[in-house]
Coordinates of C-alpha atoms in Angstrom, one line a residue:
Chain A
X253 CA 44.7 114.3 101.9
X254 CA 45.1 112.2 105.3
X255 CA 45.0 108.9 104.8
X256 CA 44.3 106.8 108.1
X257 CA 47.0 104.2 109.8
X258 CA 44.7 101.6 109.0
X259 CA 44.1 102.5 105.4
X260 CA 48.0 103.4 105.3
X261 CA 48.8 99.6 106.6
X262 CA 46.3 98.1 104.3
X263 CA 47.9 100.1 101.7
X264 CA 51.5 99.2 102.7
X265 CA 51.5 95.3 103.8
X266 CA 48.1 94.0 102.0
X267 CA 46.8 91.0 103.3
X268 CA 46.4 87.8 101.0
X269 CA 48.0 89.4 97.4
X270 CA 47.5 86.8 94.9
X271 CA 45.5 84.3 93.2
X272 CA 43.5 81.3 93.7
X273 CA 42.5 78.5 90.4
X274 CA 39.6 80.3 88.9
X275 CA 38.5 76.6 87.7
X276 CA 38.1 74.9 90.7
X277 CA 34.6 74.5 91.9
X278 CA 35.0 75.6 95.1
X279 CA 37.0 78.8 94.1
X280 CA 34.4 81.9 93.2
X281 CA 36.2 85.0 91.4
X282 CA 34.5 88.5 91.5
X283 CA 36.2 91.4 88.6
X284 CA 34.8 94.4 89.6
X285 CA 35.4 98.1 88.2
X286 CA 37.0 99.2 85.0
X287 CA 40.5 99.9 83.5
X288 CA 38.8 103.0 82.7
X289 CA 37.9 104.3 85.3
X290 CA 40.9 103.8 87.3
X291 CA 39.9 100.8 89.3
X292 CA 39.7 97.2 89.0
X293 CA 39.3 94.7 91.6
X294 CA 39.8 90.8 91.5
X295 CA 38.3 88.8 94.8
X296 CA 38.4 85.2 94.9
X297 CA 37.1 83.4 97.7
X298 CA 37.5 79.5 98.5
X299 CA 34.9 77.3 100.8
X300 CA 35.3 74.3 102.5
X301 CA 33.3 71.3 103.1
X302 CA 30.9 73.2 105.4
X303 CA 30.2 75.4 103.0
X304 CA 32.3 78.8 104.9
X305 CA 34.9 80.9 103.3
X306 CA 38.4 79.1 104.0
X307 CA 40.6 81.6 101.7
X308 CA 40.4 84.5 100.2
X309 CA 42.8 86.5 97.7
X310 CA 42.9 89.8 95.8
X311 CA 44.5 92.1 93.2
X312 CA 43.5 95.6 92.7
X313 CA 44.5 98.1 90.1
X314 CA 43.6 101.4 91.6
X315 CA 44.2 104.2 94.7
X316 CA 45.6 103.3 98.3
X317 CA 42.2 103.3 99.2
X318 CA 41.1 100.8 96.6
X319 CA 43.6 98.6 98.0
X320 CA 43.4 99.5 101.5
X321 CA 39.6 98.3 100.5
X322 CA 40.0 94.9 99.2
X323 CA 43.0 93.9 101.5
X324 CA 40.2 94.5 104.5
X325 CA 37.4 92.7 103.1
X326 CA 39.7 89.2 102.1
X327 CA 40.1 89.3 106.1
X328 CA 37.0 89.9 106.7
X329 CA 35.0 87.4 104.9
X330 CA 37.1 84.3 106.0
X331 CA 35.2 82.4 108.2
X332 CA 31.9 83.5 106.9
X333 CA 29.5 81.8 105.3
X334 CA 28.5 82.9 101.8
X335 CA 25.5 84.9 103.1
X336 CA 27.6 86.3 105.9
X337 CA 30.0 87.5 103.1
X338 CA 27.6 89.4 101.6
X339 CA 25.9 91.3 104.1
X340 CA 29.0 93.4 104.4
X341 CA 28.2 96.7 103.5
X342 CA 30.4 99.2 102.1
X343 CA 29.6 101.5 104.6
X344 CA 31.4 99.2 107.0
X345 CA 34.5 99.5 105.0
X346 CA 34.5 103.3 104.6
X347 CA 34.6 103.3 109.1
X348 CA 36.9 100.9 109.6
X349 CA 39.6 102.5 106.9
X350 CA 38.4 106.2 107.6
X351 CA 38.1 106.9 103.9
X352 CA 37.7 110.4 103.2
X353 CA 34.3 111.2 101.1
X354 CA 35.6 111.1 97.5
X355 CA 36.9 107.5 98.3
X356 CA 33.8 105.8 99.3
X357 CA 33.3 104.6 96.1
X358 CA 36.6 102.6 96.8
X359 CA 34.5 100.8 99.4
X360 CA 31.5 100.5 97.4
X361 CA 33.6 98.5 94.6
X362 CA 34.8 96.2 97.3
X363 CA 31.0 95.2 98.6
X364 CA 30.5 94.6 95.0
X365 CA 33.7 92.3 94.6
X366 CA 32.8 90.4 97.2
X367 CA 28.7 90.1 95.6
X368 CA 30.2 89.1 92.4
X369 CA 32.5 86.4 93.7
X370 CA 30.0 84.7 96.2
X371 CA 27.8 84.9 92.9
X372 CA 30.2 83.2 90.6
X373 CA 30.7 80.6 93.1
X374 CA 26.6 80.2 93.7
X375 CA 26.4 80.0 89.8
X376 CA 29.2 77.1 89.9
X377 CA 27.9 75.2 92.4
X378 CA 24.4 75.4 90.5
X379 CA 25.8 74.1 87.6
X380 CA 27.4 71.2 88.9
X381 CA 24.6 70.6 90.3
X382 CA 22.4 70.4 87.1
X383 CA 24.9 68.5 85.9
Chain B
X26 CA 59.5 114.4 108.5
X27 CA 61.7 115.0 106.0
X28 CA 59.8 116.9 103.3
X29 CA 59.5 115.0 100.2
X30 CA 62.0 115.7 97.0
X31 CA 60.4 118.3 95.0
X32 CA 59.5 117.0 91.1
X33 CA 56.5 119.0 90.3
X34 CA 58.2 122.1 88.9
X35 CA 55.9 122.7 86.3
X36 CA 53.6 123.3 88.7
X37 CA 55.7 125.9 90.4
X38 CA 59.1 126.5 91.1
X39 CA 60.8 127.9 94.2
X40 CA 61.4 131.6 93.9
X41 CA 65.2 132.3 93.8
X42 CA 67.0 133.4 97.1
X43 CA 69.0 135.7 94.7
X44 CA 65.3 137.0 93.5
X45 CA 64.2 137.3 96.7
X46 CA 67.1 139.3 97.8
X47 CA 66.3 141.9 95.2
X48 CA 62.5 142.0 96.2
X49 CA 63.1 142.9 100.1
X50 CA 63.8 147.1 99.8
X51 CA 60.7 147.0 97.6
X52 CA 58.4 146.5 100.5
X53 CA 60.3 148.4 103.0
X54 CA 63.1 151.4 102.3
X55 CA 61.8 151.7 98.3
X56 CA 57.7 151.0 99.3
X57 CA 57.1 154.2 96.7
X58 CA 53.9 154.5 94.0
X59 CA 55.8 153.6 90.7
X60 CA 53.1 156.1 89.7
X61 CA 53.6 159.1 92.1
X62 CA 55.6 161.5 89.8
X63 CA 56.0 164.2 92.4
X64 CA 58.5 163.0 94.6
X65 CA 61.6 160.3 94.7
X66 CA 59.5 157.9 96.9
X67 CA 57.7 157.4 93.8
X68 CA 60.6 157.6 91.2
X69 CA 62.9 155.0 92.7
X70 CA 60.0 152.3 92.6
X71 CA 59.2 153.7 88.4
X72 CA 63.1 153.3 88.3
X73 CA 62.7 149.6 89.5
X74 CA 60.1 149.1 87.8
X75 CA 61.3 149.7 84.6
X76 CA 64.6 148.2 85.1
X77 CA 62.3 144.8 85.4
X78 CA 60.4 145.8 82.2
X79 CA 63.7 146.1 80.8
X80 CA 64.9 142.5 82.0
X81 CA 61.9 141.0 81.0
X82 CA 62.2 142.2 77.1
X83 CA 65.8 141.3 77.1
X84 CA 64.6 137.8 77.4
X85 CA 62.1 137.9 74.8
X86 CA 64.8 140.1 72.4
X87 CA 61.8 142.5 72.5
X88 CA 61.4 146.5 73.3
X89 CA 60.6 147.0 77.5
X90 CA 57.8 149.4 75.9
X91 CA 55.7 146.0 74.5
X92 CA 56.1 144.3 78.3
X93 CA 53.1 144.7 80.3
X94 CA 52.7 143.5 83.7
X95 CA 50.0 141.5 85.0
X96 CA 49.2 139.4 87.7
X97 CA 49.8 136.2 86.0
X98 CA 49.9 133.6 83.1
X99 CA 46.0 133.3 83.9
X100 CA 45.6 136.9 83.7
X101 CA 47.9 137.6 80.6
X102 CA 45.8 135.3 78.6
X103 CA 42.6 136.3 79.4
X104 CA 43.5 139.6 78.6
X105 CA 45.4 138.4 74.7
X106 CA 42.4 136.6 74.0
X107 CA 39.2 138.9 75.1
X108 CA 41.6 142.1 74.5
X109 CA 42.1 140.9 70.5
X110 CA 38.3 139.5 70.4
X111 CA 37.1 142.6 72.0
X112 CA 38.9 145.1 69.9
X113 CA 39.0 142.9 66.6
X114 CA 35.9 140.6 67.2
X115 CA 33.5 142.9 65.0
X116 CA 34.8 142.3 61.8
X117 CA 36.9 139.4 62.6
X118 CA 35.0 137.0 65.4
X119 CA 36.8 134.0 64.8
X120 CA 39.2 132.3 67.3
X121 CA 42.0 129.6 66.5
X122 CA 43.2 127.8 69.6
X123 CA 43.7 124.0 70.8
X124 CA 42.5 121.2 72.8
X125 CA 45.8 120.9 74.9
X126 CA 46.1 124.7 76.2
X127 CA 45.6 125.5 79.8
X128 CA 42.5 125.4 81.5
X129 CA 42.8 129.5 81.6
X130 CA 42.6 129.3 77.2
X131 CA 40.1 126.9 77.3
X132 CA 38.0 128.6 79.6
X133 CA 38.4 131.8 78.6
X134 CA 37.8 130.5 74.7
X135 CA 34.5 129.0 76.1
X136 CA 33.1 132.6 78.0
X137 CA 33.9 134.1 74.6
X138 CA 31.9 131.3 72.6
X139 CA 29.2 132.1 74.8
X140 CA 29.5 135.9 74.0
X141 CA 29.1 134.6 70.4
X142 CA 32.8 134.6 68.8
X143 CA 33.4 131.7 66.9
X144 CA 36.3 129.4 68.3
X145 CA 37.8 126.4 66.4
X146 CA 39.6 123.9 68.9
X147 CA 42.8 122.7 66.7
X148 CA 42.9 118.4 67.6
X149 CA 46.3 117.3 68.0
X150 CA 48.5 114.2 66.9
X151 CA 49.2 111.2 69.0
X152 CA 52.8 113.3 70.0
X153 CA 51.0 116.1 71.2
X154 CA 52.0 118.7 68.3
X155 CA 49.4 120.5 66.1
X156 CA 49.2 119.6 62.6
X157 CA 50.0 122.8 60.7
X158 CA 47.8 121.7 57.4
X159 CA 44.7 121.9 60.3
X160 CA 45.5 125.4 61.5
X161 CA 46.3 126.7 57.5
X162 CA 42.7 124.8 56.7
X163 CA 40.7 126.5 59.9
X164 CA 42.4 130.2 59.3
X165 CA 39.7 132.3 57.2
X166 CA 39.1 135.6 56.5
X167 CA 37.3 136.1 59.7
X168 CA 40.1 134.8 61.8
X169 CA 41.0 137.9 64.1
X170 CA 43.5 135.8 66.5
X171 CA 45.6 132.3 67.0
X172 CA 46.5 131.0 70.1
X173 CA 48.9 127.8 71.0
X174 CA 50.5 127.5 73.8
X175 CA 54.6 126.8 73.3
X176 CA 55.6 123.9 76.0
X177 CA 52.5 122.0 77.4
X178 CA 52.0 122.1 81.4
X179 CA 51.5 118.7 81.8
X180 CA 53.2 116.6 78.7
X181 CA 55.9 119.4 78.2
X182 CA 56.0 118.8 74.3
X183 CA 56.5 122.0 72.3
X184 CA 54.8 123.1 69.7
X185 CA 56.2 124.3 66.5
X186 CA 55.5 127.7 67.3
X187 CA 57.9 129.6 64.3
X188 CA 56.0 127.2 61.6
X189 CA 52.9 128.7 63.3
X190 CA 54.3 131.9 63.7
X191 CA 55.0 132.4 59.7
X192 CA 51.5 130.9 59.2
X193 CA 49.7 133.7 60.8
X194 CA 52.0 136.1 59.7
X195 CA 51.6 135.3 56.0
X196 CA 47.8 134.9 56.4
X197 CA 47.3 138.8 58.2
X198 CA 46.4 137.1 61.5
X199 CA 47.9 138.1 64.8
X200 CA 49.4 134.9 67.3
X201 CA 49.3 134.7 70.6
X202 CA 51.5 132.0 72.7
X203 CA 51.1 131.3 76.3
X204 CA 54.7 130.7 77.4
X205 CA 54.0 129.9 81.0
X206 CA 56.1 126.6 81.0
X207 CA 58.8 127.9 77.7
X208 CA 60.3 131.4 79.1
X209 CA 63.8 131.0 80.3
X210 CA 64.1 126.8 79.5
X211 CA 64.0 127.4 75.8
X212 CA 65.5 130.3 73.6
X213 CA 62.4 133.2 72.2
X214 CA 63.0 135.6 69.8
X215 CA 59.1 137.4 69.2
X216 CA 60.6 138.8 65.6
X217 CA 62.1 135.6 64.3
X218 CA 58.9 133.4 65.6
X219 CA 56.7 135.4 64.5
X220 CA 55.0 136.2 67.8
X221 CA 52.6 139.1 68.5
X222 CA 51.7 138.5 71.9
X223 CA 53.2 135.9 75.0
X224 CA 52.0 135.2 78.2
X225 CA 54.6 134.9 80.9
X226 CA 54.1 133.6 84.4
X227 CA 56.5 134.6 87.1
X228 CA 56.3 131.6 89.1
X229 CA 57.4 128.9 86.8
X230 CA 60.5 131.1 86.1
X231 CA 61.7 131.1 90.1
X232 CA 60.1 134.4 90.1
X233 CA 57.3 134.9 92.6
X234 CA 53.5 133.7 92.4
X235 CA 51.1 136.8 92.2
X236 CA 53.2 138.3 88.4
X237 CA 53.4 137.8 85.1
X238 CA 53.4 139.7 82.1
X239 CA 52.2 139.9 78.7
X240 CA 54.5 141.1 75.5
X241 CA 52.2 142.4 72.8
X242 CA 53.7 143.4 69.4
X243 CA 54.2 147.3 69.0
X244 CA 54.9 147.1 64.8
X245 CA 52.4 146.2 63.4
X246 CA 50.8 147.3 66.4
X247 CA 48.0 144.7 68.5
X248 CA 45.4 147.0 69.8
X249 CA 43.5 145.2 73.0
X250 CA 40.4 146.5 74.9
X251 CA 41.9 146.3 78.4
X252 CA 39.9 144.0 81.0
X253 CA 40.7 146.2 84.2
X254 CA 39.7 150.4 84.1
X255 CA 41.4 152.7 86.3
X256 CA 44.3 154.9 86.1
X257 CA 45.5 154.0 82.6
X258 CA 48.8 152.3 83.8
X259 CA 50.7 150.0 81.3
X260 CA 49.7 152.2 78.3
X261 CA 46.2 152.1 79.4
X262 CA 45.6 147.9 78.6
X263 CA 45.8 147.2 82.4
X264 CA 45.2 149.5 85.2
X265 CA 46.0 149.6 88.8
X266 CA 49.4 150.2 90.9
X267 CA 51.8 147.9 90.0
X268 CA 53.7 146.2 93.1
X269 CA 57.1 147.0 92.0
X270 CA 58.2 144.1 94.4
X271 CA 56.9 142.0 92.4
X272 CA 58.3 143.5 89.1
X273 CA 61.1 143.3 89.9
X274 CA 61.1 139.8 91.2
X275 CA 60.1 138.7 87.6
X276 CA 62.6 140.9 85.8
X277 CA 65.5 139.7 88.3
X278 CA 64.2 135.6 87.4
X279 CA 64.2 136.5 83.8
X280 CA 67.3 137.8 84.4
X281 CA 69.2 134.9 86.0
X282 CA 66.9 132.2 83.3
X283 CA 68.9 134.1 80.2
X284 CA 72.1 134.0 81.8
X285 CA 71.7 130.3 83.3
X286 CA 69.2 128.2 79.8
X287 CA 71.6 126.5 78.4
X288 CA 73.7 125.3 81.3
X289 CA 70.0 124.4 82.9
X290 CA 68.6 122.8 79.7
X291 CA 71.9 120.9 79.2
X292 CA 71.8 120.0 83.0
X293 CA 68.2 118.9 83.1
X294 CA 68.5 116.8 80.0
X295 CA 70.9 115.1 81.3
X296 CA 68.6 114.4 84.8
X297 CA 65.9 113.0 82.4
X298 CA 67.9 110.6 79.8
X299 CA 69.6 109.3 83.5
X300 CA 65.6 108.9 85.1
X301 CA 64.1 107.3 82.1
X302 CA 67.6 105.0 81.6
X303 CA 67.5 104.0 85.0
X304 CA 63.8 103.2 85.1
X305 CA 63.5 101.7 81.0
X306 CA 66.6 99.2 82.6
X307 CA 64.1 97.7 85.3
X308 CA 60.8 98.3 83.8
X309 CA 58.7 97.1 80.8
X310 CA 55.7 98.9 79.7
X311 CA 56.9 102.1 79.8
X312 CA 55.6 104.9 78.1
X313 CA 56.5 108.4 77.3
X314 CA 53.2 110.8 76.5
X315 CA 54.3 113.2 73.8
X316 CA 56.6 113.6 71.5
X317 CA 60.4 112.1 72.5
X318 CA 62.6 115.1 70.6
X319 CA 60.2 118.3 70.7
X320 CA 59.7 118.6 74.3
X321 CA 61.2 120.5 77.3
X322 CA 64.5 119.6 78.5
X323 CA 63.3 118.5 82.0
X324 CA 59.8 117.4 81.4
X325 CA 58.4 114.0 81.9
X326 CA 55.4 112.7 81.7
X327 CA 55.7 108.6 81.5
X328 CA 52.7 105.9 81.7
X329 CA 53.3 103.1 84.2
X330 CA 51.0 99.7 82.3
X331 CA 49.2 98.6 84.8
X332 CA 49.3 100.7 88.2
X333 CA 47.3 103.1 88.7
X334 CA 48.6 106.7 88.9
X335 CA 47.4 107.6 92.8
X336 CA 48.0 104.5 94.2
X337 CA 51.7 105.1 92.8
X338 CA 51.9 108.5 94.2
X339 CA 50.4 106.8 97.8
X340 CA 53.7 104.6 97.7
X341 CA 56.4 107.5 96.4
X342 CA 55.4 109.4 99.3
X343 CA 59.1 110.6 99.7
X344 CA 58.3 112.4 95.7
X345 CA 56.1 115.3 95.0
X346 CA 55.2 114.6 92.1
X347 CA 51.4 114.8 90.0
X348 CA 49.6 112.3 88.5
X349 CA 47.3 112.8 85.1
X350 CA 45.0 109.6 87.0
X351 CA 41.3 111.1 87.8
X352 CA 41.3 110.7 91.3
X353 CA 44.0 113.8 92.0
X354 CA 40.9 116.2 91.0
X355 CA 37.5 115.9 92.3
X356 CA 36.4 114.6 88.8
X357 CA 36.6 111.1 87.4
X358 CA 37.6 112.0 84.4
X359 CA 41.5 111.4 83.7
X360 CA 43.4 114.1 81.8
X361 CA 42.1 116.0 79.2
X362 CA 45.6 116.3 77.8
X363 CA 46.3 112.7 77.4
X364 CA 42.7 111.6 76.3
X365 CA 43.6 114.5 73.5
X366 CA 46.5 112.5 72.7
X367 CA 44.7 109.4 72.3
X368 CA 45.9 108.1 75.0
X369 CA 44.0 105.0 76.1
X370 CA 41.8 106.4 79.5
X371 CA 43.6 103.2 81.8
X372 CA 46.8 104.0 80.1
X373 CA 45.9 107.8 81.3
X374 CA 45.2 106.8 84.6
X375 CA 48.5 105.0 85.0
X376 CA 50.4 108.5 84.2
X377 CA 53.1 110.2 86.8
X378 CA 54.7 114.2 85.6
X379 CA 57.9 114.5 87.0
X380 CA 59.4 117.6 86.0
X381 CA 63.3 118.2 87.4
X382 CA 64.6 122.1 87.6
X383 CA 67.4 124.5 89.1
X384 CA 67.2 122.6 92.5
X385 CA 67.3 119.4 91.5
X386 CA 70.5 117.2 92.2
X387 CA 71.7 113.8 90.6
X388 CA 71.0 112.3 94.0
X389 CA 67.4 113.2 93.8
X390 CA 67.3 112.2 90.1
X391 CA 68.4 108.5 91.2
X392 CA 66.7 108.6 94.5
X393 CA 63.5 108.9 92.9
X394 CA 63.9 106.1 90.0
X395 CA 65.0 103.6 92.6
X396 CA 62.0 104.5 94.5
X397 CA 59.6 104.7 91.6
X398 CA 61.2 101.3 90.1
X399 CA 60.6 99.8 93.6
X400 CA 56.8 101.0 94.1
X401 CA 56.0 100.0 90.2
X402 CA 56.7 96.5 90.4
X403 CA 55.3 95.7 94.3
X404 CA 52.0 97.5 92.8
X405 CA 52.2 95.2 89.7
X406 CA 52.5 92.3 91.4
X407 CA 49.2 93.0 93.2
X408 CA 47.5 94.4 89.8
X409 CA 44.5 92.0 88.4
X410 CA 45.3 94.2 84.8
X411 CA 49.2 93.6 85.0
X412 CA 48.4 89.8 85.3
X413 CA 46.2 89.9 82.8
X414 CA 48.5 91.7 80.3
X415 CA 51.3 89.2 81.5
X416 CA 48.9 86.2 80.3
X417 CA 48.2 88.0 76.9
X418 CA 44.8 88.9 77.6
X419 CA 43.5 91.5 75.8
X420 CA 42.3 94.5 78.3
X421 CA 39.8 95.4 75.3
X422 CA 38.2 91.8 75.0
X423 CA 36.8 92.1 78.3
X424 CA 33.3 93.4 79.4
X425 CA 33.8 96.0 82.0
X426 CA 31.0 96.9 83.8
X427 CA 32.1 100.6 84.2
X428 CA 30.8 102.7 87.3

């Protein structure tokens, strides 16, 4: 299979590896996939005071194009505001990274790891809140 | 680019240039019909011909007149299986075979269940093997055939096949063993094992793709109702002019596999016990799939915790090597070896096979651990699943919302 340079580069020097503190209030974590199935993705997005996405971070267990995947959507969603975050569409991801057809589902895990951690955050923020 | 170093030979090996070299008059000077008995065109390719039949027994300690050629391991067990069935099949319908066998057992197990024989699929132990109180238990009276494999294609283990042998034997049932992945790495003797027909492929032997061969048992005699019609070649059970090239490409790799086994198997032991030393020094969570002392010399299959199988291979780039993770294949589904094992389906999908053979060198051997060693922990430090085992978490306690 042919793999694009961009995927390739994704694959090779991921951009923001790592972790963020799942407790704080202004950190939302997304765990998509399963062990499984052969991928799992972790996203974790921070805001600031304005309410847009200062960091991001990820780990992925899974293909190059898993990876490829969420190493392209933790650039893409800082600077975005939650709702900006989650308009991106996996179909996005698949262009930009070339994925071949049996990959797409790489990209759709990714829209969904980004959903998930916006929604975590949402739910946080709701809570404290209420409280 | 450099190719990448070649670690798949279970998949295929590279034919021989000393194979090849006996091939080339075969398709040129010696192009005769093996079968044409009127003129030497035709008796210098039979000639050949049976010389290979010849080299091919020798290696199995059997008579050249119970070595049939065929196009393949696929095509050698198709016709063992619905050759027995069909001639047997009306007193005796009942099939033996496993869960681990090539896809070209399985599937050929399944047309004949949907012809209406009865086939039992033996389970097998966490190390791979059969459990020989399972196949005495399935074996009845309307048991025409058995059939397991000797060395699996993708864990390498090897199956007790002299145990099995005697089983059958004692029990008036005829065996059949596909030795795709077993001729010319481990010693065969059909008498002393028991064996009434084996499946040999030429490609896995350094022989060339498009030949194989099938050995069935002349006392007491295995009667098989042939799958091709024709001319009545090869004693009638497979018709059709044999490419004598071919032949005797697999009699000459037969040939050069008895003289060279145990300098190979002692050579390619010694590649693996360096690989999995060099890699067990820098690596935790490593597992061998199948059993550690019944398996083939140079045969690896190893679970990496934590990284997933393809995105391994995407990073070894420089190996060619498989992967039992799903995504290799169109399906999702990881192997059906492993999962037979009992093999947890994330610990499947973190599986590489490396296999080493004739061509491999030390260098390679140590080239490829480095790099493997390398790749495995830059891909666990990036793995949410890795991090999580690191913490003591549980993979099981967590609700995974499976796609």
């Amino acid at each position: 299979m042919a793999y694009s340079n961009m995927l390739i580069d994704h694959y090779e020097h991921p951009r923001n590896v790592g972790g963020l503190d799942k407790d704080s209030p202004n950190v939302g974590t997304g765990l998509v996939g399963a062990p499984a199935c052969g991928d799992v993705m972790k996203l974790q997005i921070e805001v600031g005071e304005d309410g847009t996405i200062t960091d991001a971070k990820f780990k992925t267990f899974g293909c190059g194009s898993a990876i490829a995947s969420s190493s392209l959507v933790t650039e893409w969603v800082k600077g975005k505001t939650l709702d900006e975050a989650k308009s991106i569409r996996n179909t996005e991801i698949a262009q930009h990274l070339s994925l071949p057809p049996v990959k797409i589902h790489c990209s759709m895990l990714a829209e969904d790891a980004i959903k998930a951690a916006v929604k975590d955050l949402q739910d946080k923020k709701a809570k404290g809140a209420a409280a | 680019m450099t190719k990448p170093i070649y670690l798949d030979y279970q998949a295929t090996t590279p034919c021989d240039p000393r194979v090849v070299e006996k091939m080339l008059p075969y398709f040129t000077e010696h192009f005769g019909n093996p079968h044409s008995r009127s003129h030497v065109y035709g008796w210098d390719a039979e000639d050949a011909v049976e010389d290979a039949r010849a080299k091919v027994a020798s290696i199995l300690k059997v008579s050249p007149k119970e070595i049939i050629f065929t196009s393949g391991a696929t095509e050698s067990n198709n016709l063992a299986l619905k050759g027995v069935m069909g001639f047997y099949g009306k007193e005796k319908p009942h099939l033996i075979t496993c869960v681990t066998e090539h896809k070209c057992v399985l599937d050929t197990a399944r047309h004949l269940e949907q012809q209406g024989y009865e086939v039992t699929y033996l389970p097998v132990k966490p190390n791979g093997l059969i459990d020989l109180d399972e196949l005495k238990a399935a074996i009845t009276d309307k048991t025409a055939l058995v059939s397991i494999m000797i060395a699996n294609n993708e864990i390498g283990v090897i199956q007790p096949i002299a145990e099995i042998g005697q089983i059958c034997r004692e029990r008036g049932v005829f065996f059949h063993t596909d030795a795709a992945q077993a001729v010319g790495k481990i010693p065969l003797d059909m008498d002393a094992m028991n064996i009434d027909l084996l499946s040999v492929s030429g490609h896995k032997v350094y022989g060339p793709k498009g030949v194989g061969a099938l050995y069935v048992r002349r006392k007491p005699r295995v009667r098989l109702q042939a799958l091709i019609n024709g001319g009545g070649q090869e004693r009638g059970m497979r018709s059709g002019t044999l490419s004598p090239a071919l032949c005797v490409g697999l009699g000459e790799a037969c040939a050069l596999a008895e003289k060279e086994m145990d300098f190979e198997g002692k050579r390619q032991k010694e590649f693996a016990d360096l690989f999995t030393s060099m890699v067990r020094d820098e690596l935790a969570e490593v597992v061998l799939n199948g059993d550690e002392k019944h398996r083939l010399a140079g045969s690896l299959n190893l679970s990496f915790a934590g990284v997933e199988g393809e995105g391994l291979m995407m990073g070894i780039n420089n190996l060619a090597v498989s992967s039992g993770s799903a995504c290799t294949s169109a399906s999702l589904e990881p192997s059906y070896v492993l999962r037979a094992l009992g093999v947890d389906e994330e610990m499947a999908h973190t599986s590489l096979r490396i296999s080493f053979g004739r061509f491999t060198t030390e260098d390679e051997v140590r080239t490829a651990a480095t790099k493997i060693i390398q790749e495995v922990k830059r891909l666990r430090e990036m793995s949410p699943l890795w991090e999580m085992m690191q913490e003591g978490i549980d993979l099981k306690s967590i609700q995974w919302a499976e796609h």
